[in-house]
Amino acid sequence: MGRSGKLFTYMHYGVTPDILTTAKALGGGFPVSAMLTTEEIASVMAVGTHGTTYGGNPLACAVAEAALDVINTPEVLNGIEQRHSLFVQALRDINNKYHVFSDIRGMGLLIGAELAPQYHGRAREFLTAAAANGLMILNAGPDVLRLAPSLVIEQADIQLGMARLEHAIASLVQG
């Protein structure tokens, strides 16, 4: 939720899904999930046709409501694209120096940097080097570095993180 710059990513495309599922972000780290649907589809679900062991847990519902109250605000959502641009520009600058990426892609604050062919299969090495420099990043398969920072990450933290990533990349590329 919110990672794309809108509450839900479908909102970028002018469509409305019949069913939407959400989980991790809904609870802000607390285990909760939800299935949202149209009135038409919901109308055919009679009481007892679908059950859950922990459905409707009051604490989980309170946490989800609080997370929605925080994420679904202009203060959070309006800054996503600007933060995205800072990350992408930093990745391009790193790539201009070290030529390690064949593609930089993503939406909002979910960004992938695909490793150039000569580095294919080495994403884990890049993650390890980043960790050694105090930066935690993820991978999406063996060839893509994945960045999924906090929705409210500060510009100074973006700059610091990208400097650490550049140092990690330099240590791998330059030996």
Short mmCIF file of C-alpha atoms in Angstrom, two decimals, residues 91-92 95 99-106 111-123 138-147:
data_model
loop_
_atom_site.label_atom_id
_atom_site.label_comp_id
_atom_site.label_asym_id
_atom_site.label_seq_id
_atom_site.Cartn_x
_atom_site.Cartn_y
_atom_site.Cartn_z
CA LEU A 91 21.47 4.56 -9.63
CA ARG A 92 22.06 6.14 -13.06
CA ASN A 95 25.90 3.12 -13.52
CA HIS A 99 28.47 0.15 -15.93
CA VAL A 100 26.94 -2.54 -13.72
CA PHE A 101 23.26 -2.20 -14.66
CA SER A 102 21.53 -3.07 -17.91
CA ASP A 103 18.18 -1.66 -16.73
CA ILE A 104 16.84 0.48 -13.90
CA ARG A 105 13.10 0.15 -13.50
CA GLY A 106 10.27 0.35 -11.05
CA ILE A 111 12.93 -0.13 -7.74
CA GLY A 112 14.91 -2.82 -9.54
CA ALA A 113 18.38 -2.47 -10.99
CA GLU A 114 19.13 -5.35 -13.33
CA LEU A 115 22.76 -6.33 -13.43
CA ALA A 116 24.57 -6.09 -16.75
CA PRO A 117 25.27 -9.43 -18.46
CA GLN A 118 28.85 -9.62 -17.16
CA TYR A 119 27.44 -9.55 -13.59
CA HIS A 120 24.51 -11.93 -14.12
CA GLY A 121 24.09 -14.41 -11.32
CA ARG A 122 25.98 -12.22 -8.85
CA ALA A 123 23.18 -10.30 -7.10
CA LEU A 138 17.21 -7.07 -1.53
CA ASN A 139 17.43 -9.12 -4.68
CA ALA A 140 14.75 -10.20 -7.12
CA GLY A 141 16.33 -13.31 -8.53
CA PRO A 142 20.03 -13.72 -9.29
CA ASP A 143 20.32 -10.66 -11.55
CA VAL A 144 18.32 -7.81 -9.98
CA LEU A 145 19.06 -5.58 -7.01
CA ARG A 146 15.78 -4.51 -5.42
CA LEU A 147 15.26 -1.36 -3.39
#
